[in-house]
Short mmCIF file of C-alpha atoms and ligand atoms in Angstrom, two decimals:
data_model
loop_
_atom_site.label_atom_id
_atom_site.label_comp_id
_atom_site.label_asym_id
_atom_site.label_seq_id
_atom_site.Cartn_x
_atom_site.Cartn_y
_atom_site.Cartn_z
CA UNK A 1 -10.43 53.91 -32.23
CA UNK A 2 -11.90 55.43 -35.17
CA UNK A 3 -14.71 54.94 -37.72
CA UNK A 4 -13.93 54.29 -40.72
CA UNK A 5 -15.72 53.72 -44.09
CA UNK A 6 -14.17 51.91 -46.84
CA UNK A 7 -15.95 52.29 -50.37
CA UNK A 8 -14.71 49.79 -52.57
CA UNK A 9 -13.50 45.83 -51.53
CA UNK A 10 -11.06 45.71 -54.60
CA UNK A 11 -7.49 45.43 -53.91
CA UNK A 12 -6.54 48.51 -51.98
CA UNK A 13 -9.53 49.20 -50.79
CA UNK A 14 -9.87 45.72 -49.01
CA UNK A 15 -6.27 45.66 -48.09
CA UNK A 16 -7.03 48.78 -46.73
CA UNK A 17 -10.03 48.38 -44.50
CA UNK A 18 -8.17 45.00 -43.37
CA UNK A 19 -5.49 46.86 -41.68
CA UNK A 20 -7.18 49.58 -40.78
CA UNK A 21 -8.64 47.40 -38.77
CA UNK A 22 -6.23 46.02 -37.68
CA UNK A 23 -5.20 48.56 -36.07
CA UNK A 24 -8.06 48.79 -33.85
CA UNK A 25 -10.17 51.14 -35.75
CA UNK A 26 -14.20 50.32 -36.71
CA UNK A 27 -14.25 49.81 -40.36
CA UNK A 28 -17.34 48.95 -42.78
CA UNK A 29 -15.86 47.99 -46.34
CA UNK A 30 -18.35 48.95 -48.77
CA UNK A 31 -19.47 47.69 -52.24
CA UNK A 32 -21.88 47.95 -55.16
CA UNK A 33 -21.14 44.06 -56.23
CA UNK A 34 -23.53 42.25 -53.66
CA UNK A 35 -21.85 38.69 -54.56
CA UNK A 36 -18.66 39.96 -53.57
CA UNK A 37 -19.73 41.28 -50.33
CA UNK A 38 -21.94 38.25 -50.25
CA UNK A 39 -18.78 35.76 -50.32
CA UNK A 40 -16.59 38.51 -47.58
CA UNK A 41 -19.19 38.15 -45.11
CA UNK A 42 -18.89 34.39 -45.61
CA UNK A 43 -14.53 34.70 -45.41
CA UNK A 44 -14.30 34.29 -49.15
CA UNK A 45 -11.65 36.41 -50.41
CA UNK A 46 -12.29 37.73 -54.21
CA UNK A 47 -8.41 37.90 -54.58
CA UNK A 48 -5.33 35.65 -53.32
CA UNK A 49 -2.93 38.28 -51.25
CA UNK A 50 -0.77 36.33 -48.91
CA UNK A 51 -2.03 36.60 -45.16
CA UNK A 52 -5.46 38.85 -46.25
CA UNK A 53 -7.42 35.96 -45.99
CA UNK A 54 -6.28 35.44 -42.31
CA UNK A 55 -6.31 39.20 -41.28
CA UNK A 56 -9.94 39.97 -42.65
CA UNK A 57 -11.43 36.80 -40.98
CA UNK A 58 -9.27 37.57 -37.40
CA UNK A 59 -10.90 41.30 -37.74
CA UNK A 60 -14.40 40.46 -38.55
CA UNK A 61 -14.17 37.74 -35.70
CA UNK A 62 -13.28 40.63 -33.29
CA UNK A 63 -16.30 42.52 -34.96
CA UNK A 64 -13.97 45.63 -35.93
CA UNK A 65 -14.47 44.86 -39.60
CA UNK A 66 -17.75 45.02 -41.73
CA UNK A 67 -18.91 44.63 -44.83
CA UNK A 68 -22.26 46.05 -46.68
CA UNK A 69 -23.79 47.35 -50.02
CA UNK A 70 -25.09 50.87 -48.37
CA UNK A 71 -22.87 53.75 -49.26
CA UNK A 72 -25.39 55.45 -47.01
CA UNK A 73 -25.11 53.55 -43.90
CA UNK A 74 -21.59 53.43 -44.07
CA UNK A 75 -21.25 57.42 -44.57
CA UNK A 76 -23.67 58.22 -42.06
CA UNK A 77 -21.98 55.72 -39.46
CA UNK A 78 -17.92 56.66 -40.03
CA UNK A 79 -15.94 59.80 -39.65
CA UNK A 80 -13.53 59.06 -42.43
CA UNK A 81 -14.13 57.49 -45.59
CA UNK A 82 -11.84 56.04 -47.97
CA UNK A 83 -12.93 56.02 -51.83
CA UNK A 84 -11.09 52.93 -52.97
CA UNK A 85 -13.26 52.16 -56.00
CA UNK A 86 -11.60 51.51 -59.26
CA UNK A 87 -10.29 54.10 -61.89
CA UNK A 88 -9.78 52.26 -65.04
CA UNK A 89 -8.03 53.38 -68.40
CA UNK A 90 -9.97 55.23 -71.30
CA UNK A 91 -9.21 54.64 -74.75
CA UNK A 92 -6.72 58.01 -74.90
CA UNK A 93 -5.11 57.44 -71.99
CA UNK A 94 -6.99 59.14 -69.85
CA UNK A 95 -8.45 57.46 -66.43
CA UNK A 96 -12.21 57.10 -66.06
CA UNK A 97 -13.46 58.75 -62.90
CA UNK A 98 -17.13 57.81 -63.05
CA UNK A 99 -16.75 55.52 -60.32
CA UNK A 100 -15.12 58.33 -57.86
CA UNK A 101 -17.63 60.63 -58.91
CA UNK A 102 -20.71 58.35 -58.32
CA UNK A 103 -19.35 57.58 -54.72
CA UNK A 104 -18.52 61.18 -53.77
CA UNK A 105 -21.91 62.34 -54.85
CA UNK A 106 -23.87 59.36 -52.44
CA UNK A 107 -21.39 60.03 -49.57
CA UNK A 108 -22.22 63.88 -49.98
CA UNK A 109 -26.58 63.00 -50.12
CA UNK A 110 -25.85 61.13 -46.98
CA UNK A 111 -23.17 63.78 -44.90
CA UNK A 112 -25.22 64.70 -41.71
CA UNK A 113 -22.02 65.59 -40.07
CA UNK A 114 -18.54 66.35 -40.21
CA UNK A 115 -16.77 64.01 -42.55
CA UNK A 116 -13.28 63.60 -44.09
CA UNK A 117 -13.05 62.24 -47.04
CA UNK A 118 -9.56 60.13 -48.58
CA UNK A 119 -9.03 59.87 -52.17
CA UNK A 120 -7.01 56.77 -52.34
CA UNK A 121 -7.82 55.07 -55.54
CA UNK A 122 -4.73 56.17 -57.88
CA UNK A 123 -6.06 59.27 -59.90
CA UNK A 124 -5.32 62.16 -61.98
CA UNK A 125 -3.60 65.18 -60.22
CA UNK A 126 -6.49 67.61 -59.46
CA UNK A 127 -9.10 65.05 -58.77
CA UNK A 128 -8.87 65.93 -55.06
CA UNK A 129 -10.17 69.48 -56.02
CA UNK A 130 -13.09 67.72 -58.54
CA UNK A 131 -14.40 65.86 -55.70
CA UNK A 132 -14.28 68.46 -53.24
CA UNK A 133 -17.14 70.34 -56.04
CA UNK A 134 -18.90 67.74 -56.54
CA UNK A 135 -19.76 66.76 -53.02
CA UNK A 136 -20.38 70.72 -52.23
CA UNK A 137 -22.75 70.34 -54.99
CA UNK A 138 -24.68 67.54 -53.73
CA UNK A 139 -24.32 68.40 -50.24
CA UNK A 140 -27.65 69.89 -49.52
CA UNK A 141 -27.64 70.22 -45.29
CA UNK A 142 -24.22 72.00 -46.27
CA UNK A 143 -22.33 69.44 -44.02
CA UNK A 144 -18.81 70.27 -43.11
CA UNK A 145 -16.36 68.32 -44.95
CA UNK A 146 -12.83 68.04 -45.78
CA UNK A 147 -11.38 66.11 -48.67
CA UNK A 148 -7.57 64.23 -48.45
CA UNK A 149 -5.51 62.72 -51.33
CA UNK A 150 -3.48 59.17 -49.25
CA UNK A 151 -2.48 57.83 -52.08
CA UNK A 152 -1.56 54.14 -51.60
CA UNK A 153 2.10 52.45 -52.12
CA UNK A 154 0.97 48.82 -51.77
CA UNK A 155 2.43 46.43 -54.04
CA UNK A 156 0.35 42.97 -54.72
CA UNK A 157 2.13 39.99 -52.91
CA UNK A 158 3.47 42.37 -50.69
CA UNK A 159 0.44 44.10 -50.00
CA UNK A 160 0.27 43.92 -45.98
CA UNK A 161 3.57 44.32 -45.43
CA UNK A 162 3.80 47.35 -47.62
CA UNK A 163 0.86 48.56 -45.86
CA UNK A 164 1.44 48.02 -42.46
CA UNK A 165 5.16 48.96 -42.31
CA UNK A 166 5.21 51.81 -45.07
CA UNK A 167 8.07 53.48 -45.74
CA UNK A 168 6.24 57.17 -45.59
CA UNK A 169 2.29 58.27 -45.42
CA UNK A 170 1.17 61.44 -47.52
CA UNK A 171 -1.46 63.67 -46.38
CA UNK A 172 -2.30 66.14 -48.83
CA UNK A 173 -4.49 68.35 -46.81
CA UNK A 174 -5.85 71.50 -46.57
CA UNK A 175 -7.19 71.87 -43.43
CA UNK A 176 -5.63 71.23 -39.71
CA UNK A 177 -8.47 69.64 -38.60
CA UNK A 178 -8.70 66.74 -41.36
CA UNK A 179 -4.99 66.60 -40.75
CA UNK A 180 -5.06 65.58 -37.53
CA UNK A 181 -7.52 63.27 -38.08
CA UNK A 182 -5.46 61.48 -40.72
CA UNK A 183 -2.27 61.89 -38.65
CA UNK A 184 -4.13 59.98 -35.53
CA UNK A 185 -5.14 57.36 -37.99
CA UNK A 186 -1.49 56.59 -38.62
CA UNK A 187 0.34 57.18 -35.88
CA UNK A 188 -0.06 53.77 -34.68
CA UNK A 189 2.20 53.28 -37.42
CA UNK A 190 5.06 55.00 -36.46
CA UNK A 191 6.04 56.06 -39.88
CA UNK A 192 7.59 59.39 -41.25
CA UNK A 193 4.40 61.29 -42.57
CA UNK A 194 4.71 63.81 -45.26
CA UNK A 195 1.40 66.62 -44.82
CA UNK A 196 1.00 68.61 -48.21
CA UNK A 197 -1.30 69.90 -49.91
CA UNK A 198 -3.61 68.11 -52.46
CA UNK A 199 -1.96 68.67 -55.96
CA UNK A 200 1.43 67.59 -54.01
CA UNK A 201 0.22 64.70 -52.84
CA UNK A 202 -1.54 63.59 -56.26
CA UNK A 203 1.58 64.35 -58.02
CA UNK A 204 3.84 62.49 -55.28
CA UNK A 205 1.93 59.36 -56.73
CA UNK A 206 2.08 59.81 -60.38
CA UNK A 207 5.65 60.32 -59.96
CA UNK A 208 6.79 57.10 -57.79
CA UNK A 209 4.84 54.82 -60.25
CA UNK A 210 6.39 56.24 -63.25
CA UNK A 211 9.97 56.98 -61.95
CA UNK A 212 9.87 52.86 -61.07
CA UNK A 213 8.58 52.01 -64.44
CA UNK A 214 11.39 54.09 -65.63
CA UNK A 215 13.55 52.02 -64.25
CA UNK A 216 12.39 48.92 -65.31
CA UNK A 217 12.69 50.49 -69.04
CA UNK A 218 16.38 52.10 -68.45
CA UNK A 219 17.53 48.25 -67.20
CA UNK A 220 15.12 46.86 -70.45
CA UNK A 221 17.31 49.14 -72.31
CA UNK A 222 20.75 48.63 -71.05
CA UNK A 223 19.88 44.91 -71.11
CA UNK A 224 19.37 45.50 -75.25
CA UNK A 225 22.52 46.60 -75.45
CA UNK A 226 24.22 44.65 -73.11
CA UNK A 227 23.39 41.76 -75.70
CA UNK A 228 24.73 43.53 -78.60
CA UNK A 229 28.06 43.79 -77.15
CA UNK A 230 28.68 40.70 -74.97
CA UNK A 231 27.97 42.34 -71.05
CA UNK A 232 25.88 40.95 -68.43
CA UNK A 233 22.93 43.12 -67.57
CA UNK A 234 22.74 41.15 -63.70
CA UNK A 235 25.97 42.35 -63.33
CA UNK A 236 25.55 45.74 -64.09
CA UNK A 237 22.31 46.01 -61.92
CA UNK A 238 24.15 44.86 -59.27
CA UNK A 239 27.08 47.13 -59.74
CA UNK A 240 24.96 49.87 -60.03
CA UNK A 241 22.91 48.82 -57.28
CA UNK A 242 25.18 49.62 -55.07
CA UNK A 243 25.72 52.63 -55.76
CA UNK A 244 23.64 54.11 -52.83
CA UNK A 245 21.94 57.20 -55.10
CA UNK A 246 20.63 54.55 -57.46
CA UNK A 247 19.66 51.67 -55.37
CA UNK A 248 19.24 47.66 -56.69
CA UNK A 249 15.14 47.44 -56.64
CA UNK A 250 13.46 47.69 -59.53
CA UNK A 251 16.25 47.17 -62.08
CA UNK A 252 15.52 43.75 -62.69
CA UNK A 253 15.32 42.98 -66.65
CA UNK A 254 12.79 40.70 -67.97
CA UNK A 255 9.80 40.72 -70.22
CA UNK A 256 8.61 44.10 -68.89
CA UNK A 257 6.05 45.74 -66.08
CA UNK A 258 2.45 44.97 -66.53
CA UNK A 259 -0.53 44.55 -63.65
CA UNK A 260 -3.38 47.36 -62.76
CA UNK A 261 -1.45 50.35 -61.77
CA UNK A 262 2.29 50.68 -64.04
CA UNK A 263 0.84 50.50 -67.96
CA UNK A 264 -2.45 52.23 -66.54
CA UNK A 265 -0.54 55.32 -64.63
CA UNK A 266 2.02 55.64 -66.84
CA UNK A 267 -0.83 56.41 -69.37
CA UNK A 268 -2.38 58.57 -66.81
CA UNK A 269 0.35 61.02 -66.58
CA UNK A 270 1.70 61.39 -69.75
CA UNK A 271 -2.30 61.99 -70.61
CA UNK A 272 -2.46 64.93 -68.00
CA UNK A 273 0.76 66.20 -68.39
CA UNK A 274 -0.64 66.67 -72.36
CA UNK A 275 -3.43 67.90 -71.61
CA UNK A 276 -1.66 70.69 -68.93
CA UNK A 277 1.08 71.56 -72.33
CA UNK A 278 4.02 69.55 -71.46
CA UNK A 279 4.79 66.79 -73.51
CA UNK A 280 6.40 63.68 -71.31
CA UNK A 281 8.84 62.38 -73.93
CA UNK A 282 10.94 60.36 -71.23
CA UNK A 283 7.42 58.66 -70.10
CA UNK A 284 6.70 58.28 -73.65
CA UNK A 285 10.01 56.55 -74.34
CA UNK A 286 9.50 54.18 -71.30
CA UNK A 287 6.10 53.32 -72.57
CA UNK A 288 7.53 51.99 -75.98
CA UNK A 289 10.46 50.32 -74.50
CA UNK A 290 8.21 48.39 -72.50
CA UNK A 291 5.78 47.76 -75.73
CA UNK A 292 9.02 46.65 -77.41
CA UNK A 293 9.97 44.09 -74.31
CA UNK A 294 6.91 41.95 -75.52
CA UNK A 295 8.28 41.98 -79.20
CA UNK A 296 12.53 41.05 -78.06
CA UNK A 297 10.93 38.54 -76.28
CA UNK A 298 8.63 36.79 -78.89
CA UNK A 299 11.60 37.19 -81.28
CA UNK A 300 14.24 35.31 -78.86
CA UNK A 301 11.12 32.50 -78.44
CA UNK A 302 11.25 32.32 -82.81
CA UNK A 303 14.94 31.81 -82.85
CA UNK A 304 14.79 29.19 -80.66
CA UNK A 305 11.88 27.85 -82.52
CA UNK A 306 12.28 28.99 -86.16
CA UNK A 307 8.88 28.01 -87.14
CA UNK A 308 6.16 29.03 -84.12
CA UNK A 309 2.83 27.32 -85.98
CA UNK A 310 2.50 23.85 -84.69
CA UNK A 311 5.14 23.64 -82.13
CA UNK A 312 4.61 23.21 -78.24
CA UNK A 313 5.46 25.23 -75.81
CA UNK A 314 5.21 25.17 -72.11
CA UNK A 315 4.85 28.25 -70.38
CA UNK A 316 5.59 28.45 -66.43
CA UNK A 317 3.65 31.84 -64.49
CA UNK A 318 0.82 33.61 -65.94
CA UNK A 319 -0.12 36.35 -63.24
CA UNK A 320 2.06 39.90 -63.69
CA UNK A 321 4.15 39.15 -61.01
CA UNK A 322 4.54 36.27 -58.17
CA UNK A 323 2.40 36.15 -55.01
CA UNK A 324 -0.80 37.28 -56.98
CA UNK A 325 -3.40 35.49 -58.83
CA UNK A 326 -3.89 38.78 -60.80
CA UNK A 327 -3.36 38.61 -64.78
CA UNK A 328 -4.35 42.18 -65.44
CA UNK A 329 -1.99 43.57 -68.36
CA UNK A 330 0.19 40.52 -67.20
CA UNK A 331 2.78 40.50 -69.99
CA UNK A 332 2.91 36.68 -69.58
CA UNK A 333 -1.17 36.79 -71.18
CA UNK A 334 0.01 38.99 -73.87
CA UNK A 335 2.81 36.55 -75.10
CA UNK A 336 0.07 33.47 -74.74
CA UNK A 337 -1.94 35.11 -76.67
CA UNK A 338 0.61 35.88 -79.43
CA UNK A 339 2.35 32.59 -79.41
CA UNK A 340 -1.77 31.01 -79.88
CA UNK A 341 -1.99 33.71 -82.94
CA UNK A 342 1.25 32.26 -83.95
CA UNK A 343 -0.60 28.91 -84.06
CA UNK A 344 1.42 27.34 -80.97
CA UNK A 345 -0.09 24.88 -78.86
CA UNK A 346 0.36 25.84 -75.38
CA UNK A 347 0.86 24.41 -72.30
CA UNK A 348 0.24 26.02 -69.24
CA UNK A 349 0.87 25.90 -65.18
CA UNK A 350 0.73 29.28 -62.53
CA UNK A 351 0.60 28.45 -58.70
CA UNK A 352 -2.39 31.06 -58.35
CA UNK A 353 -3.70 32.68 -61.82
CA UNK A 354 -4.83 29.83 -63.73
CA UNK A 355 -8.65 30.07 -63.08
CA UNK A 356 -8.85 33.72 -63.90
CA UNK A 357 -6.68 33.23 -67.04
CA UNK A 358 -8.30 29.86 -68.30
CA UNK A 359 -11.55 32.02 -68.97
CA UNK A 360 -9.07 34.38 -71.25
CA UNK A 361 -7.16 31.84 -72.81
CA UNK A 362 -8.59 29.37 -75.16
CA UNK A 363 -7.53 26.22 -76.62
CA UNK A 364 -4.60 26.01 -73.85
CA UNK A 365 -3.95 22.85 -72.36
CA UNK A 366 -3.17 24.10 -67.96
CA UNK A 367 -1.39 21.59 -66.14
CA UNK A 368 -1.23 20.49 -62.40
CA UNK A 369 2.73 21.54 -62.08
CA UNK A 370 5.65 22.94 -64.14
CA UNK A 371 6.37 19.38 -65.10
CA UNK A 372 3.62 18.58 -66.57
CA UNK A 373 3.89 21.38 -68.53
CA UNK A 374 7.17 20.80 -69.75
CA UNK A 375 6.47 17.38 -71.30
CA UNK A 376 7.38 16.35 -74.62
CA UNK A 377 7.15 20.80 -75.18
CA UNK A 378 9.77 21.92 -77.87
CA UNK A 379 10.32 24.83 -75.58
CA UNK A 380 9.84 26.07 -72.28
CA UNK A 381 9.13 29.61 -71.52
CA UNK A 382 9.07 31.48 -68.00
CA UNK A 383 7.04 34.22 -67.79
CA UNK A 384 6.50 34.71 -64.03
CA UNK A 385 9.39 34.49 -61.33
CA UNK A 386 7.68 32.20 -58.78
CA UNK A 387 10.12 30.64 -56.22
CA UNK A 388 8.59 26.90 -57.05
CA UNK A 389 10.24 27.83 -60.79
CA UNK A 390 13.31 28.74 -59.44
CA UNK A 391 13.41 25.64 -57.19
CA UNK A 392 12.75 23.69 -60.36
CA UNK A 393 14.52 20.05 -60.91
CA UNK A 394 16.39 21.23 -64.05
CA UNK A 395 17.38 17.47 -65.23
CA UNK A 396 14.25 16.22 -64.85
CA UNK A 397 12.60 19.30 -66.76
CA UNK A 398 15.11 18.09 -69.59
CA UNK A 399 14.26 14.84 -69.87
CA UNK A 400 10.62 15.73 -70.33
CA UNK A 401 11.19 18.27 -73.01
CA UNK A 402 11.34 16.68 -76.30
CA UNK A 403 13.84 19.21 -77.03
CA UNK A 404 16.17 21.07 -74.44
CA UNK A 405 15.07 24.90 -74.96
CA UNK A 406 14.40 27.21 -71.85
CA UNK A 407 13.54 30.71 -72.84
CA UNK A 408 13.28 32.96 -69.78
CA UNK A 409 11.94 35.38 -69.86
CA UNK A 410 12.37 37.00 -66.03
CA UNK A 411 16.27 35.27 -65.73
CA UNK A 412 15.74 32.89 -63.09
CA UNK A 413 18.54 31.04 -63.91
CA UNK A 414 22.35 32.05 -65.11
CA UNK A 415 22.95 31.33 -68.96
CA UNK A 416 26.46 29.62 -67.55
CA UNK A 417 24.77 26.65 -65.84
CA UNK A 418 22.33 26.07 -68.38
CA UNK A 419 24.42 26.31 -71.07
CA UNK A 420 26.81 23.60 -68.80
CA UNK A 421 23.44 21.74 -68.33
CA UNK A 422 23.04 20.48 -72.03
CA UNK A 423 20.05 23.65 -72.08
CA UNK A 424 19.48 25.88 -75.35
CA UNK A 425 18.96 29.11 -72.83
CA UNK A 426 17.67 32.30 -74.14
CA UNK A 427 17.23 35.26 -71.31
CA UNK A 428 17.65 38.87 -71.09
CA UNK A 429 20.83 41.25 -71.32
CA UNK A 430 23.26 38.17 -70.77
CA UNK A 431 25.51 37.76 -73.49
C1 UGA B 1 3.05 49.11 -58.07
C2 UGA B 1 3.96 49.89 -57.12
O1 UGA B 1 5.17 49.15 -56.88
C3 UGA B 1 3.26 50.17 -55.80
O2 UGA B 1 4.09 50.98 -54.97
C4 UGA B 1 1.94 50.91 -56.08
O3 UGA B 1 1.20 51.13 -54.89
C5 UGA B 1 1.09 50.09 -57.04
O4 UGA B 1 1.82 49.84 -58.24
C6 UGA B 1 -0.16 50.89 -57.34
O5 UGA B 1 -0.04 51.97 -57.92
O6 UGA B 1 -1.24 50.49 -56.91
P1 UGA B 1 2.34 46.51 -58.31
O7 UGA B 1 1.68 46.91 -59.59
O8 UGA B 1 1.62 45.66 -57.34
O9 UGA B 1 2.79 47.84 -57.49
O10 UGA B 1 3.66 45.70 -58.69
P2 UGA B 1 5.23 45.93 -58.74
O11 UGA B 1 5.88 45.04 -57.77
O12 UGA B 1 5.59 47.36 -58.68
O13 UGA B 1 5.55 45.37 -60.20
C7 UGA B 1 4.98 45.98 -61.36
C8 UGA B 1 5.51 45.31 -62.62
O14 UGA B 1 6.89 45.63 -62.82
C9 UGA B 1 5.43 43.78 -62.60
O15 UGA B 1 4.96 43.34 -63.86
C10 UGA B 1 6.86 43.33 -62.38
O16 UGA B 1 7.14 42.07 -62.95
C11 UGA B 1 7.62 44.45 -63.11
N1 UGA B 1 9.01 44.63 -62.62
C12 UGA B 1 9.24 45.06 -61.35
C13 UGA B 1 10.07 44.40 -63.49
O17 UGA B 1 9.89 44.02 -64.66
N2 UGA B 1 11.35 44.61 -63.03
C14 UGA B 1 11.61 45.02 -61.76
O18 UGA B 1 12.80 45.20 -61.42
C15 UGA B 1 10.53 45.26 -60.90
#
């Protein structure tokens, strides 16, 4: 069993302390928002991630898990600490560190002892090293310390799974003794663990995120051209798929990536690689053809529509992916948004994201189920690939739209059976 302080109840770091716990340790989850560690100490989760809701309240039951406001108690009572807290996106590109910065300088005013501390929020490459100053800066007792970049590969929806049965751990490290600390931590997990040192570890992280948005954009772009000449871009995922150095995941084509970490660290690192003299044209090209996705889209949505202004369109899946409530950079938003500009009247339905969107999106009419939101539309548009959508009663959905058009825009279904349906079907790379 070890202590453990976790600064920062968003999305990792929550998902974090959870299993942490989990795993028998004694962890305090930390943060500066008192309503939101108000509602965890009541069981109220501030996000929907399949099976957190159960694991946090089990853990808390069995009095392993914690939450409080003090950065100080939680330092002073933990051997490791996790900064979790969020990084967002500045107007160049670059990611805003004030939040890491903040916490390492209250965990260093509160160091009486040894401490190691993780950098797991996703960050620039050499923000290890920048924390590591500023803590010896602020660390008047001159406390020993160690500082480790674990950078996180949870996805949302997926989150515990990802996190309990990882596929590998980094430990950038540069001491032995923080390294076996870390290694102790997750050996319970029985999972290949990769020990580097700090740079390596940062950079591991910048370059999984972008080398699966680059995918994404490679099938976007094969998909283009796969409609220019007649091919099926499912087909040639799955083809390719199999071919064991290339691998199926991730080559889905659709509308695009979006959520909190792809648009966001994608910026990152073509930012730093700038500002360190490279120029990261193939990040740069993935960037547009993502940009671009938004536009292919809206234009396959006008030539099913002609004339946007005043028509009606249903849209099924709001959140940036299924299993989430989350609707940060959520493509889906952006095309609401530009279909409302368009002067469309929308109608809406989401399993999980329609609170946090209806306070985005105004004027929009959300519905109780995908039905509801296909009736008497002159379109119907998928922007999320939720299984209730692809369980969808297709003859019923055409009797309720006053006119038979399905653009989908995450290919749910296959243009052959719609098109054998009596459905005007627009998708993505299929003929
Ligand atoms: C991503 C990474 O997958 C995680 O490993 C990483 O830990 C996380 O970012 C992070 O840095 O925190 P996440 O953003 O939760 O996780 O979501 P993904 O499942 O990776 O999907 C990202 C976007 O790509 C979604 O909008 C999804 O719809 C899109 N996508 C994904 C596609 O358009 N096509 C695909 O084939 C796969």
């Amino acid at each position: 069993m070890q202590k453990v302080a976790v600064i920062g109840s968003g999305y990792v770091g929550l998902v974090t302390a959870a299993c942490l716990a989990e795993l028998g340790n004694r962890v305090i989850c930390v943060d500066n928002d008192k309503k939101k560690i108000v509602s965890l100490k009541k069981g109220i989760m501030p996000i929907y991630e399949p099976g957190l809701e159960e694991m946090v309240l089990r853990n808390k039951k069995a009095k392993r898990l914690n939450f409080i406001f003090s950065i100080k108690e939680a330092t002073e009572k933990s051997q490791i600490i996790f900064i979790c807290v969020g990084t967002p996106s500045r107007s160049d590109g670059s990611a805003d560190l004030s939040a890491v910065e903040k916490v390492a300088r209250a965990i260093a005013g509160a160091m009486k002892e040894y401490k190691v501390i993780v950098e797991k929020s996703t960050v620039p490459a050499e923000t290890g090293e920048k924390i590591k100053r500023t803590i010896e800066m602020s660390n008047s007792r001159k406390v020993a310390f160690d500082v480790v970049s674990n950078p996180e590969f949870i996805r949302e929806g997926q989150a515990l799974t990802d996190a309990m049965h990882p596929d590998r751990i980094i430990i950038g490290v540069a001491s032995k003794t923080a390294e076996e600390i870390m290694r102790k931590l997750y050996g319970p997990l029985k999972t290949p663990i990769i020990a580097c040192n700090i740079e390596t570890a940062e950079i591991i992280k910048h370059a999984c995120n972008s080398f699966l948005a680059t995918k994404i954009s490679f099938i976007n772009a094969i998909a283009s051209i796969c409609e220019r000449v007649g091919a099926d871009v499912e087909k040639v995922a799955e083809a390719m798929g199999l071919d064991k150095r290339i691998g199926r995941s991730f080559l889905n084509a659709g509308a695009g990536y979006g959520g909190s970490c792809f648009p966001k660290d994608v910026d990152a690192f073509i930012h730093l690689a700038h500002v360190k003299g490279y120029e990261f044209e193939l990040l740069k090209a993935v960037r547009r053809i993502n940009d671009e996705q938004k536009k292919v889209l809206f234009k396959k949505i006008e030539e099913a529509l002609w004339i946007i202004k005043d028509k009606t369109i249903g849209i099924l899946g709001l959140s940036f992916k299924p299993d989430t409530d989350d609707i940060r950079n959520s493509v889906a938003m952006d095309i609401a948004k530009m279909l409302i500009s368009a002067g469309a009247r929308l109608k809406a339905y989401d399993p999980k994201a329609m609170p946090k969107a209806s306070a985005e999106l105004k004027g929009v009419k959300f519905c109780n189920d995908p039905y509801e939101a296909a009736r008497k539309a002159n379109c119907l548009l998928i922007m999320t690939e939720w299984d209730e959508f692809k369980r969808l009663d297709l003859e019923k959905i055409k009797k309720l739209l006053s006119h038979p058009v399905i653009v989908d825009g995450r290919n749910i279904f296959g243009p052959a059976k719609m098109k054998n349906m009596g459905f005007i079907y627009k998708c993505i790379g299929r003929g």
